[in-house]
Structure formats: structure tokens, C-alpha cells
Amino acid sequence: MAEVELSHVTKAFGEQAAAVNDVSFTAGAGDFVALLGPSGCGKSTTLRLIAGLETSTGGVIRIGGRDVTGAAPAERGISMVFQSYALFPHLSVRQNIVFGLEVRGVEKQERARRLERAVEILGLGPYLDRKPSQLSGGQQQRVALGRAIVAETPVCLMDEPLSNLDAQLRLEMRREIRALQRRLGLTLIYVTHDQVEAMTMADRIVLMNAGRIEQYGTPEELYDRPATIFTARFVGTPPMNVLPVTALGEAAAHYGSRGLELAKVSLGVRPEAVRLSDDGIHASVTAVEYLGADCLLEARIGDHAIVARIPGKFTAGAGETVRLAFDASAVHHFDSETGRRIQ
Ligand code: ATP
């Protein structure tokens, strides 16, 4: 098992703003860490820097306590699984899995041992002589995982490995990868733009935005105590409602009551914490979406949109007035200018 540590890592491509900007975090040995964030935020570049496929323009990367900042990919003790799988079309499943071992000169008996173990773990036995084109997407994905398993490195890096699979298979593979990571004791760094994937799979999440880390913490920490408005709105579906406290009119004093200067405070409340209440704030319905177990009620408080998750069935026409309330204890406060959480 090995820890992966990034310290002030930066990567700029030419004259552009840094794609990865002063990123520091440590993935503990045996941890599953997701790199999460919107398209273009620098997730893949961060992963490629750890892999040694890109050269950093600043900072230090350590794997298992060893400075690998300038080391070649093969010297880092990592395996990698790509979104595209990167399988060789002309080679069989067996050949694809052991290819990297042959290149590294691992002897035949040892190759056979590792192959057998990976095949057993992944259930690839019946497919060993097929070509990738004769496999389903899920089976191809397993071959790519097989390659990473036989490398027997303490650290594995994965870049959106499930994005080519359909929804059902993605669910299954999420569990499989998680189980595999635990079983092998891998330190796994996993790139995804899918917050549900990150929330359900990872021990800890690095949430990135425009090249920087927005927050690093457990899924519960990001959900329950978002450090910024960005985190608050990125984690959770539908996203947290964020509106200026002053939009609440007379109720503002109640929800902002912490000696805060209300004009500069934004209030965050999750849709599931908003309820209908006879003495609540007046809101005008814009739409109701029926989901089965509950409804999403979309409304406006003045100029500001708000979404409430109402249990069971609820009907209201657009333009109707409802009254909404939430517990003060369920409210998050943010500085409207910096976007940072106010304790
Ligand atoms: P996605 O989810 O869309 O893959 P990402 O979060 O993985 O996005 P990166 O691929 O790391 O983002 O890209 C971060 C930024 O760096 C982007 O603005 C991208 O255009 C830029 N970038 C990435 N690779 C290169 C490159 N080789 N040359 C120039 N710019 C690059």
C-alpha cells in the first residue's frame, strides 16, 4: 500500500491560465479518492501528472513517500485504466492483459500466476481467446481492469472508466471496482464528473473548480458542510438552493440570525429541507415535477428560484401561491462575495 501526496502542484500549458493551479492533497494508503468537478476543471491533467504522462510546472508529487516528480511513468509504481480502455484490437484478451508484463520482462511463470488471479477475480475465463471487438462494453472494461490488476502496483489511477457503459452496467461496475479496490488494498485515484459516482464510491473527494481544489473531504463532509457555494451546488441533486438572505423579506432576520450583516449573506438550503407550512414565506409556483416517491416543487420567492422536495404527491398550477419554510438548523450561510462558508 502506498500514499499519494501532491504538494503545490501546478501545470500550465503554454500561455493559458494554469490547468492545475497549486493543488495539494494526500490520498492515504488504501484510500479511494475521487477527483470530481465540471468539464475542464483539471481532473484529467491532475491524474496525468500523478501518472507521469504530463510534466508539472511546479510542486512535488510523492508516491509511497518517494519523490517521483521527475520520474518516468514506469518507475512510479502505478497502473492506469482509461475511459477508452486502450485495448489492442489485434490481440486476444489474454494477450491484452499480460502485454504490459511482457514489456517489463516479467517471467513466464509469474505472468501466468498473475493472469490466473486477475481472470478469477474478474470472471474473464470464458473470454480469454476472444478479441476486444468480440466483447461487450462491460467485458472490455473488465479486460482494462485486468491489466491494472496484473501490474500488482500499490496505486491505481482511473480516468472516467465507466463513461462508455450504459446506466445499469455502470451501477454494477461501480460496486465491482469498489470491491476490487478494497480486496486488493489499492490506493485508487478516480476521475469522474459524476457526483453520484464520487459520492457512492469514494472515501474522500477532491472537488476541483478551474484548476483549484474547492474542497477535499469525505462525501458526508462535502454534503453536510460545503465550504463554498460552488461545493454546495455541485454536490446533491437537485442542487442546494442558494439565495440572498434579503430575498426572504421579513423572514430574513430569522434565518440570518447570527449577528451577520445580512446584505452580504447568502443562504443555502437543500430541497429536502424545504417544506410547505401555513406560516411560511410566500412563493409563486412555476412547476411541479412528480417523481413517484416525492415531487419537486419549483417556485419563486421574489426574483429568486427555489426548489422543494415534497414527499408524496402534490399538485399545484403555475402561478399559484404556496408558503414555504425550513428549519433554521438546516440553513447554511455563505459570504455572497467570496462564496465561502460562514461558520
Ligand atoms: P473533462 O472532464 O472534460 O475531461 P477535465 O476536468 O479532465 O475535463 P482537463 O482535461 O484536465 O480537464 O483540462 C483542464 C484544462 O487544461 C482545460 O482547459 C484544457 O483545455 C486544458 N488542457 C488539457 N490538456 C491540454 C494540452 N495538452 N494542451 C493545452 N491545454 C490542455
mmCIF file of C-alpha atoms and ligand atoms in Angstrom:
data_model
loop_
_atom_site.group_PDB
_atom_site.id
_atom_site.type_symbol
_atom_site.label_atom_id
_atom_site.label_comp_id
_atom_site.label_asym_id
_atom_site.label_seq_id
_atom_site.Cartn_x
_atom_site.Cartn_y
_atom_site.Cartn_z
ATOM 1 C CA MET A 1 0.000 0.000 0.000
ATOM 2 C CA ALA A 2 1.223 3.488 -0.767
ATOM 3 C CA GLU A 3 0.176 7.019 -0.067
ATOM 4 C CA VAL A 4 -0.008 9.585 -2.882
ATOM 5 C CA GLU A 5 0.864 13.143 -1.958
ATOM 6 C CA LEU A 6 0.595 16.265 -4.094
ATOM 7 C CA SER A 7 2.172 19.414 -2.755
ATOM 8 C CA HIS A 8 1.515 22.741 -4.542
ATOM 9 C CA VAL A 9 1.339 21.017 -7.926
ATOM 10 C CA THR A 10 0.846 23.311 -10.903
ATOM 11 C CA LYS A 11 0.580 22.691 -14.628
ATOM 12 C CA ALA A 12 0.318 25.430 -17.236
ATOM 13 C CA PHE A 13 0.027 24.685 -20.933
ATOM 14 C CA GLY A 14 1.796 27.482 -22.810
ATOM 15 C CA GLU A 15 0.356 30.906 -22.109
ATOM 16 C CA GLN A 16 -3.049 29.656 -20.896
ATOM 17 C CA ALA A 17 -4.230 30.059 -17.311
ATOM 18 C CA ALA A 18 -2.890 27.131 -15.277
ATOM 19 C CA ALA A 19 -4.930 23.956 -15.931
ATOM 20 C CA VAL A 20 -3.876 22.731 -12.471
ATOM 21 C CA ASN A 21 -3.200 25.517 -10.009
ATOM 22 C CA ASP A 22 -1.429 24.975 -6.674
ATOM 23 C CA VAL A 23 -3.106 21.634 -5.938
ATOM 24 C CA SER A 24 -2.228 19.903 -2.654
ATOM 25 C CA PHE A 25 -3.829 16.797 -1.209
ATOM 26 C CA THR A 26 -2.860 13.404 0.174
ATOM 27 C CA ALA A 27 -4.571 10.153 -0.739
ATOM 28 C CA GLY A 28 -3.955 7.834 2.203
ATOM 29 C CA ALA A 29 -2.645 4.314 1.581
ATOM 30 C CA GLY A 30 -5.565 2.095 0.596
ATOM 31 C CA ASP A 31 -7.933 5.021 0.124
ATOM 32 C CA PHE A 32 -10.365 5.533 -2.728
ATOM 33 C CA VAL A 33 -10.114 9.198 -3.706
ATOM 34 C CA ALA A 34 -12.328 10.699 -6.406
ATOM 35 C CA LEU A 35 -11.215 13.734 -8.411
ATOM 36 C CA LEU A 36 -14.548 15.400 -9.115
ATOM 37 C CA GLY A 37 -15.514 18.559 -10.970
ATOM 38 C CA PRO A 38 -17.037 20.035 -14.112
ATOM 39 C CA SER A 39 -15.573 19.595 -17.580
ATOM 40 C CA GLY A 40 -12.243 21.359 -17.996
ATOM 41 C CA CYS A 41 -11.557 21.871 -14.267
ATOM 42 C CA GLY A 42 -8.253 19.971 -14.443
ATOM 43 C CA LYS A 43 -9.141 16.469 -13.192
ATOM 44 C CA SER A 44 -7.537 14.532 -16.040
ATOM 45 C CA THR A 45 -4.467 16.735 -16.054
ATOM 46 C CA THR A 46 -4.024 16.146 -12.308
ATOM 47 C CA LEU A 47 -4.287 12.391 -12.866
ATOM 48 C CA ARG A 48 -1.843 12.520 -15.768
ATOM 49 C CA LEU A 49 0.617 14.457 -13.604
ATOM 50 C CA ILE A 50 0.430 11.717 -10.958
ATOM 51 C CA ALA A 51 0.942 9.122 -13.688
ATOM 52 C CA GLY A 52 3.913 10.989 -15.142
ATOM 53 C CA LEU A 53 2.188 11.424 -18.510
ATOM 54 C CA GLU A 54 2.467 15.202 -18.079
ATOM 55 C CA THR A 55 5.341 17.149 -16.550
ATOM 56 C CA SER A 56 4.369 19.591 -13.824
ATOM 57 C CA THR A 57 5.464 23.201 -13.963
ATOM 58 C CA GLY A 58 5.659 23.412 -10.176
ATOM 59 C CA GLY A 59 5.243 21.442 -6.979
ATOM 60 C CA VAL A 60 6.158 17.987 -5.740
ATOM 61 C CA ILE A 61 4.484 14.583 -6.189
ATOM 62 C CA ARG A 62 5.312 11.739 -3.809
ATOM 63 C CA ILE A 63 4.187 8.129 -4.030
ATOM 64 C CA GLY A 64 4.846 5.892 -1.040
ATOM 65 C CA GLY A 65 6.950 8.684 0.446
ATOM 66 C CA ARG A 66 9.254 8.806 -2.602
ATOM 67 C CA ASP A 67 9.601 11.980 -4.686
ATOM 68 C CA VAL A 68 8.520 10.914 -8.198
ATOM 69 C CA THR A 69 8.059 14.415 -9.627
ATOM 70 C CA GLY A 70 10.609 13.802 -12.374
ATOM 71 C CA ALA A 71 10.268 10.004 -12.633
ATOM 72 C CA ALA A 72 9.127 8.147 -15.755
ATOM 73 C CA PRO A 73 5.634 6.580 -15.603
ATOM 74 C CA ALA A 74 7.046 3.034 -15.383
ATOM 75 C CA GLU A 75 9.093 3.967 -12.310
ATOM 76 C CA ARG A 76 6.154 5.260 -10.274
ATOM 77 C CA GLY A 77 4.506 2.018 -9.156
ATOM 78 C CA ILE A 78 1.157 2.884 -10.690
ATOM 79 C CA SER A 79 -1.299 1.216 -13.045
ATOM 80 C CA MET A 80 -3.860 3.102 -15.075
ATOM 81 C CA VAL A 81 -7.317 2.496 -16.554
ATOM 82 C CA PHE A 82 -8.537 4.889 -19.225
ATOM 83 C CA GLN A 83 -12.022 5.796 -20.383
ATOM 84 C CA SER A 84 -11.223 4.376 -23.836
ATOM 85 C CA TYR A 85 -9.848 1.138 -22.274
ATOM 86 C CA ALA A 86 -6.899 1.438 -24.728
ATOM 87 C CA LEU A 87 -7.090 -2.263 -25.659
ATOM 88 C CA PHE A 88 -5.126 -3.596 -28.636
ATOM 89 C CA PRO A 89 -7.717 -4.730 -31.195
ATOM 90 C CA HIS A 90 -5.481 -7.378 -32.796
ATOM 91 C CA LEU A 91 -4.561 -9.064 -29.519
ATOM 92 C CA SER A 92 -6.674 -11.571 -27.581
ATOM 93 C CA VAL A 93 -7.996 -10.859 -24.103
ATOM 94 C CA ARG A 94 -5.191 -12.982 -22.641
ATOM 95 C CA GLN A 95 -2.530 -11.119 -24.632
ATOM 96 C CA ASN A 96 -4.036 -7.747 -23.778
ATOM 97 C CA ILE A 97 -3.955 -8.489 -20.072
ATOM 98 C CA VAL A 98 -0.344 -9.671 -19.926
ATOM 99 C CA PHE A 99 1.044 -7.295 -22.562
ATOM 100 C CA GLY A 100 2.458 -4.829 -20.043
ATOM 101 C CA LEU A 101 4.092 -7.637 -18.069
ATOM 102 C CA GLU A 102 5.843 -8.951 -21.179
ATOM 103 C CA VAL A 103 7.117 -5.481 -21.981
ATOM 104 C CA ARG A 104 8.534 -5.211 -18.476
ATOM 105 C CA GLY A 105 10.196 -8.611 -18.781
ATOM 106 C CA VAL A 106 8.163 -10.359 -16.073
ATOM 107 C CA GLU A 107 8.974 -14.062 -16.432
ATOM 108 C CA LYS A 108 6.508 -16.516 -17.924
ATOM 109 C CA GLN A 109 5.522 -18.400 -14.773
ATOM 110 C CA GLU A 110 4.894 -15.190 -12.881
ATOM 111 C CA ARG A 111 2.832 -13.853 -15.792
ATOM 112 C CA ALA A 112 0.692 -16.974 -15.729
ATOM 113 C CA ARG A 113 0.144 -16.662 -11.979
ATOM 114 C CA ARG A 114 -0.947 -13.047 -12.207
ATOM 115 C CA LEU A 115 -3.152 -13.712 -15.228
ATOM 116 C CA GLU A 116 -4.907 -16.561 -13.457
ATOM 117 C CA ARG A 117 -5.583 -14.420 -10.411
ATOM 118 C CA ALA A 118 -6.963 -11.494 -12.427
ATOM 119 C CA VAL A 119 -9.127 -13.774 -14.549
ATOM 120 C CA GLU A 120 -10.541 -15.386 -11.432
ATOM 121 C CA ILE A 121 -11.292 -12.035 -9.794
ATOM 122 C CA LEU A 122 -12.950 -10.622 -12.916
ATOM 123 C CA GLY A 123 -14.690 -13.740 -14.248
ATOM 124 C CA LEU A 124 -12.987 -13.438 -17.631
ATOM 125 C CA GLY A 125 -12.266 -17.174 -18.017
ATOM 126 C CA PRO A 126 -14.607 -17.847 -20.955
ATOM 127 C CA TYR A 127 -13.307 -14.903 -23.000
ATOM 128 C CA LEU A 128 -9.541 -15.320 -22.914
ATOM 129 C CA ASP A 129 -9.148 -16.153 -26.598
ATOM 130 C CA ARG A 130 -11.548 -13.517 -27.931
ATOM 131 C CA LYS A 131 -10.558 -10.222 -29.494
ATOM 132 C CA PRO A 132 -11.819 -6.973 -27.884
ATOM 133 C CA SER A 133 -14.290 -6.464 -30.769
ATOM 134 C CA GLN A 134 -15.988 -9.742 -29.758
ATOM 135 C CA LEU A 135 -16.699 -8.461 -26.247
ATOM 136 C CA SER A 136 -19.464 -6.322 -24.754
ATOM 137 C CA GLY A 137 -18.583 -2.912 -23.310
ATOM 138 C CA GLY A 138 -18.647 -4.301 -19.786
ATOM 139 C CA GLN A 139 -16.345 -7.176 -20.720
ATOM 140 C CA GLN A 140 -13.921 -4.787 -22.406
ATOM 141 C CA GLN A 141 -13.954 -2.731 -19.238
ATOM 142 C CA ARG A 142 -13.041 -5.843 -17.243
ATOM 143 C CA VAL A 143 -10.096 -6.532 -19.547
ATOM 144 C CA ALA A 144 -8.854 -2.998 -18.899
ATOM 145 C CA LEU A 145 -9.221 -3.636 -15.163
ATOM 146 C CA GLY A 146 -7.416 -6.969 -15.617
ATOM 147 C CA ARG A 147 -4.418 -5.138 -16.974
ATOM 148 C CA ALA A 148 -4.322 -2.922 -13.934
ATOM 149 C CA ILE A 149 -4.690 -5.900 -11.582
ATOM 150 C CA VAL A 150 -1.820 -7.917 -13.068
ATOM 151 C CA ALA A 151 0.501 -4.953 -12.717
ATOM 152 C CA GLU A 152 0.210 -5.531 -8.920
ATOM 153 C CA THR A 153 1.114 -1.928 -8.203
ATOM 154 C CA PRO A 154 0.015 -0.353 -4.927
ATOM 155 C CA VAL A 155 -1.553 2.639 -6.703
ATOM 156 C CA CYS A 156 -4.136 2.602 -9.478
ATOM 157 C CA LEU A 157 -5.321 5.635 -11.451
ATOM 158 C CA MET A 158 -8.632 5.594 -13.330
ATOM 159 C CA ASP A 159 -9.940 8.262 -15.709
ATOM 160 C CA GLU A 160 -13.736 8.094 -16.163
ATOM 161 C CA PRO A 161 -13.572 4.294 -16.567
ATOM 162 C CA LEU A 162 -17.353 3.813 -16.661
ATOM 163 C CA SER A 163 -18.456 6.560 -19.010
ATOM 164 C CA ASN A 164 -18.843 4.255 -22.030
ATOM 165 C CA LEU A 165 -21.206 1.877 -20.237
ATOM 166 C CA ASP A 166 -24.999 2.017 -20.041
ATOM 167 C CA ALA A 167 -26.643 3.069 -16.790
ATOM 168 C CA GLN A 168 -27.354 -0.431 -15.456
ATOM 169 C CA LEU A 169 -23.871 -1.755 -16.137
ATOM 170 C CA ARG A 170 -22.336 1.391 -14.691
ATOM 171 C CA LEU A 171 -24.111 0.672 -11.408
ATOM 172 C CA GLU A 172 -22.780 -2.895 -11.331
ATOM 173 C CA MET A 173 -19.245 -1.858 -12.234
ATOM 174 C CA ARG A 174 -19.248 0.844 -9.557
ATOM 175 C CA ARG A 175 -19.738 -1.855 -6.952
ATOM 176 C CA GLU A 176 -17.248 -4.144 -8.612
ATOM 177 C CA ILE A 177 -14.491 -1.549 -8.760
ATOM 178 C CA ARG A 178 -15.129 -0.564 -5.168
ATOM 179 C CA ALA A 179 -14.976 -4.202 -4.039
ATOM 180 C CA LEU A 180 -11.839 -4.785 -6.091
ATOM 181 C CA GLN A 181 -10.132 -1.732 -4.610
ATOM 182 C CA ARG A 182 -10.889 -2.942 -1.089
ATOM 183 C CA ARG A 183 -9.899 -6.522 -1.779
ATOM 184 C CA LEU A 184 -6.553 -5.545 -3.278
ATOM 185 C CA GLY A 185 -5.922 -2.733 -0.779
ATOM 186 C CA LEU A 186 -5.273 -0.340 -3.675
ATOM 187 C CA THR A 187 -4.794 3.354 -3.321
ATOM 188 C CA LEU A 188 -7.215 4.364 -6.059
ATOM 189 C CA ILE A 189 -7.446 7.831 -7.589
ATOM 190 C CA TYR A 190 -10.521 8.024 -9.756
ATOM 191 C CA VAL A 191 -11.526 10.853 -12.100
ATOM 192 C CA THR A 192 -15.217 11.489 -12.630
ATOM 193 C CA HIS A 193 -17.513 14.412 -13.393
ATOM 194 C CA ASP A 194 -20.436 12.439 -11.932
ATOM 195 C CA GLN A 195 -21.092 13.500 -8.344
ATOM 196 C CA VAL A 196 -23.240 10.440 -7.636
ATOM 197 C CA GLU A 197 -20.383 8.180 -8.704
ATOM 198 C CA ALA A 198 -17.958 10.076 -6.477
ATOM 199 C CA MET A 199 -20.378 10.139 -3.534
ATOM 200 C CA THR A 200 -21.188 6.421 -3.688
ATOM 201 C CA MET A 201 -17.692 5.084 -4.376
ATOM 202 C CA ALA A 202 -15.091 7.297 -2.743
ATOM 203 C CA ASP A 203 -13.708 7.509 0.787
ATOM 204 C CA ARG A 204 -12.764 11.089 0.054
ATOM 205 C CA ILE A 205 -13.476 13.546 -2.722
ATOM 206 C CA VAL A 206 -11.221 16.236 -4.192
ATOM 207 C CA LEU A 207 -13.683 18.700 -5.707
ATOM 208 C CA MET A 208 -11.971 20.843 -8.337
ATOM 209 C CA ASN A 209 -13.033 24.079 -9.994
ATOM 210 C CA ALA A 210 -10.999 25.990 -12.592
ATOM 211 C CA GLY A 211 -7.731 24.222 -11.756
ATOM 212 C CA ARG A 212 -8.005 24.611 -7.993
ATOM 213 C CA ILE A 213 -9.277 22.471 -5.136
ATOM 214 C CA GLU A 214 -12.620 23.773 -3.940
ATOM 215 C CA GLN A 215 -12.875 21.248 -1.084
ATOM 216 C CA TYR A 216 -11.245 17.975 -0.026
ATOM 217 C CA GLY A 217 -13.215 15.764 2.333
ATOM 218 C CA THR A 218 -15.447 12.754 2.806
ATOM 219 C CA PRO A 219 -18.714 12.632 0.832
ATOM 220 C CA GLU A 220 -20.557 13.440 4.076
ATOM 221 C CA GLU A 221 -18.372 16.487 4.757
ATOM 222 C CA LEU A 222 -18.963 17.882 1.265
ATOM 223 C CA TYR A 223 -22.693 17.284 1.549
ATOM 224 C CA ASP A 224 -23.254 18.363 5.154
ATOM 225 C CA ARG A 225 -20.710 21.178 5.438
ATOM 226 C CA PRO A 226 -19.929 22.568 1.992
ATOM 227 C CA ALA A 227 -17.035 25.017 2.296
ATOM 228 C CA THR A 228 -18.205 27.134 -0.624
ATOM 229 C CA ILE A 229 -21.304 27.920 -2.670
ATOM 230 C CA PHE A 230 -19.670 26.031 -5.546
ATOM 231 C CA THR A 231 -19.459 22.829 -3.477
ATOM 232 C CA ALA A 232 -22.961 23.365 -2.115
ATOM 233 C CA ARG A 233 -24.384 23.483 -5.624
ATOM 234 C CA PHE A 234 -22.184 20.780 -7.174
ATOM 235 C CA VAL A 235 -22.921 18.032 -4.652
ATOM 236 C CA GLY A 236 -26.541 16.892 -4.311
ATOM 237 C CA THR A 237 -29.419 16.543 -6.793
ATOM 238 C CA PRO A 238 -31.268 18.770 -7.323
ATOM 239 C CA PRO A 239 -28.653 21.261 -6.142
ATOM 240 C CA MET A 240 -28.864 23.236 -2.928
ATOM 241 C CA ASN A 241 -30.947 26.415 -3.178
ATOM 242 C CA VAL A 242 -28.734 29.451 -2.698
ATOM 243 C CA LEU A 243 -30.344 32.882 -2.401
ATOM 244 C CA PRO A 244 -29.552 36.196 -0.741
ATOM 245 C CA VAL A 245 -30.953 36.238 2.778
ATOM 246 C CA THR A 246 -32.564 39.588 1.970
ATOM 247 C CA ALA A 247 -34.769 37.848 -0.631
ATOM 248 C CA LEU A 248 -36.725 36.398 2.288
ATOM 249 C CA GLY A 249 -38.099 39.783 3.301
ATOM 250 C CA GLU A 250 -39.272 39.885 6.901
ATOM 251 C CA ALA A 251 -38.231 36.256 7.471
ATOM 252 C CA ALA A 252 -34.590 37.205 6.775
ATOM 253 C CA ALA A 253 -33.983 38.179 10.378
ATOM 254 C CA HIS A 254 -34.981 34.709 11.495
ATOM 255 C CA TYR A 255 -32.814 32.775 9.024
ATOM 256 C CA GLY A 256 -29.799 35.030 9.217
ATOM 257 C CA SER A 257 -29.901 35.469 12.977
ATOM 258 C CA ARG A 258 -26.260 35.051 13.917
ATOM 259 C CA GLY A 259 -25.245 38.643 14.156
ATOM 260 C CA LEU A 260 -24.412 38.522 10.439
ATOM 261 C CA GLU A 261 -24.529 41.515 8.151
ATOM 262 C CA LEU A 262 -27.496 40.274 6.137
ATOM 263 C CA ALA A 263 -26.829 42.283 2.985
ATOM 264 C CA LYS A 264 -23.690 40.211 2.308
ATOM 265 C CA VAL A 265 -25.012 36.799 3.255
ATOM 266 C CA SER A 266 -26.369 34.081 1.008
ATOM 267 C CA LEU A 267 -28.457 31.361 2.457
ATOM 268 C CA GLY A 268 -28.251 27.745 1.321
ATOM 269 C CA VAL A 269 -30.968 25.191 1.915
ATOM 270 C CA ARG A 270 -31.314 21.741 0.361
ATOM 271 C CA PRO A 271 -34.589 20.995 -1.459
ATOM 272 C CA GLU A 272 -35.322 18.209 1.022
ATOM 273 C CA ALA A 273 -35.176 20.711 3.894
ATOM 274 C CA VAL A 274 -37.824 22.985 2.361
ATOM 275 C CA ARG A 275 -41.412 22.213 3.365
ATOM 276 C CA LEU A 276 -44.892 23.588 2.983
ATOM 277 C CA SER A 277 -46.048 25.498 6.025
ATOM 278 C CA ASP A 278 -49.045 27.711 6.731
ATOM 279 C CA ASP A 279 -46.842 30.392 8.259
ATOM 280 C CA GLY A 280 -44.051 30.079 5.671
ATOM 281 C CA ILE A 281 -42.702 32.564 3.149
ATOM 282 C CA HIS A 282 -44.939 33.301 0.140
ATOM 283 C CA ALA A 283 -43.702 31.743 -3.100
ATOM 284 C CA SER A 284 -45.194 31.531 -6.581
ATOM 285 C CA VAL A 285 -45.267 28.049 -8.166
ATOM 286 C CA THR A 286 -43.519 27.718 -11.545
ATOM 287 C CA ALA A 287 -43.736 23.935 -11.967
ATOM 288 C CA VAL A 288 -44.321 20.660 -10.142
ATOM 289 C CA GLU A 289 -42.494 17.534 -11.205
ATOM 290 C CA TYR A 290 -43.903 14.225 -9.999
ATOM 291 C CA LEU A 291 -41.180 11.636 -9.240
ATOM 292 C CA GLY A 292 -43.193 8.863 -7.604
ATOM 293 C CA ALA A 293 -41.973 8.855 -4.014
ATOM 294 C CA ASP A 294 -41.914 12.634 -3.937
ATOM 295 C CA CYS A 295 -42.430 15.793 -6.007
ATOM 296 C CA LEU A 296 -40.106 18.594 -6.953
ATOM 297 C CA LEU A 297 -41.878 21.867 -6.447
ATOM 298 C CA GLU A 298 -40.257 24.749 -8.301
ATOM 299 C CA ALA A 299 -41.265 28.204 -7.176
ATOM 300 C CA ARG A 300 -40.093 31.793 -6.977
ATOM 301 C CA ILE A 301 -39.572 33.933 -3.938
ATOM 302 C CA GLY A 302 -39.495 37.381 -5.489
ATOM 303 C CA ASP A 303 -36.881 37.134 -8.260
ATOM 304 C CA HIS A 304 -35.259 34.019 -6.837
ATOM 305 C CA ALA A 305 -35.953 30.413 -7.820
ATOM 306 C CA ILE A 306 -36.320 27.813 -5.097
ATOM 307 C CA VAL A 307 -36.859 24.056 -5.335
ATOM 308 C CA ALA A 308 -38.553 21.980 -2.653
ATOM 309 C CA ARG A 309 -38.711 18.209 -2.447
ATOM 310 C CA ILE A 310 -42.184 17.419 -1.152
ATOM 311 C CA PRO A 311 -42.876 13.842 -0.021
ATOM 312 C CA GLY A 312 -45.752 12.036 -1.744
ATOM 313 C CA LYS A 313 -47.999 13.602 -4.347
ATOM 314 C CA PHE A 314 -48.571 17.321 -4.567
ATOM 315 C CA THR A 315 -50.428 19.271 -7.198
ATOM 316 C CA ALA A 316 -50.390 22.997 -7.847
ATOM 317 C CA GLY A 317 -50.725 25.036 -11.020
ATOM 318 C CA ALA A 318 -48.167 27.537 -12.253
ATOM 319 C CA GLY A 319 -48.768 30.926 -10.680
ATOM 320 C CA GLU A 320 -50.422 29.522 -7.553
ATOM 321 C CA THR A 321 -49.098 30.781 -4.248
ATOM 322 C CA VAL A 322 -47.626 28.368 -1.699
ATOM 323 C CA ARG A 323 -45.957 29.061 1.632
ATOM 324 C CA LEU A 324 -42.517 27.559 2.235
ATOM 325 C CA ALA A 325 -40.480 27.178 5.399
ATOM 326 C CA PHE A 326 -37.292 25.488 6.546
ATOM 327 C CA ASP A 327 -35.680 24.835 9.882
ATOM 328 C CA ALA A 328 -33.050 27.389 10.783
ATOM 329 C CA SER A 329 -30.805 24.438 11.717
ATOM 330 C CA ALA A 330 -30.912 23.204 8.104
ATOM 331 C CA VAL A 331 -29.676 26.505 6.714
ATOM 332 C CA HIS A 332 -26.103 27.123 5.524
ATOM 333 C CA HIS A 333 -24.658 30.634 5.368
ATOM 334 C CA PHE A 334 -22.179 31.854 2.782
ATOM 335 C CA ASP A 335 -20.418 35.118 2.114
ATOM 336 C CA SER A 336 -22.139 36.329 -1.083
ATOM 337 C CA GLU A 337 -18.949 37.936 -2.403
ATOM 338 C CA THR A 338 -16.314 35.272 -1.763
ATOM 339 C CA GLY A 339 -18.716 32.322 -1.851
ATOM 340 C CA ARG A 340 -17.093 30.947 1.309
ATOM 341 C CA ARG A 341 -18.972 29.343 4.151
ATOM 342 C CA ILE A 342 -19.577 31.448 7.242
ATOM 343 C CA GLN A 343 -19.084 29.317 10.349
HETATM 344 P P1 ATP B 1 -13.065 16.722 -18.775
HETATM 345 O O1 ATP B 1 -13.985 16.236 -17.692
HETATM 346 O O2 ATP B 1 -13.787 17.489 -19.842
HETATM 347 O O3 ATP B 1 -12.126 15.697 -19.289
HETATM 348 P P2 ATP B 1 -11.009 17.774 -17.010
HETATM 349 O O4 ATP B 1 -11.508 18.298 -15.723
HETATM 350 O O5 ATP B 1 -10.420 16.417 -17.011
HETATM 351 O O6 ATP B 1 -12.167 17.869 -18.092
HETATM 352 P P3 ATP B 1 -8.531 18.604 -18.176
HETATM 353 O O7 ATP B 1 -8.633 17.645 -19.301
HETATM 354 O O8 ATP B 1 -7.577 18.320 -17.105
HETATM 355 O O9 ATP B 1 -9.979 18.834 -17.537
HETATM 356 O O10 ATP B 1 -8.231 20.040 -18.787
HETATM 357 C C1 ATP B 1 -8.024 21.193 -17.971
HETATM 358 C C2 ATP B 1 -7.695 22.388 -18.841
HETATM 359 O O11 ATP B 1 -6.435 22.203 -19.469
HETATM 360 C C3 ATP B 1 -8.679 22.616 -19.964
HETATM 361 O O12 ATP B 1 -8.880 23.991 -20.124
HETATM 362 C C4 ATP B 1 -7.987 22.020 -21.178
HETATM 363 O O13 ATP B 1 -8.393 22.648 -22.347
HETATM 364 C C5 ATP B 1 -6.537 22.276 -20.876
HETATM 365 N N1 ATP B 1 -5.649 21.237 -21.451
HETATM 366 C C6 ATP B 1 -5.630 19.940 -21.158
HETATM 367 N N2 ATP B 1 -4.684 19.279 -21.854
HETATM 368 C C7 ATP B 1 -4.072 20.217 -22.636
HETATM 369 C C8 ATP B 1 -2.999 20.187 -23.592
HETATM 370 N N3 ATP B 1 -2.348 19.048 -23.861
HETATM 371 N N4 ATP B 1 -2.659 21.347 -24.180
HETATM 372 C C9 ATP B 1 -3.286 22.508 -23.874
HETATM 373 N N5 ATP B 1 -4.300 22.600 -22.995
HETATM 374 C C10 ATP B 1 -4.696 21.487 -22.378
#
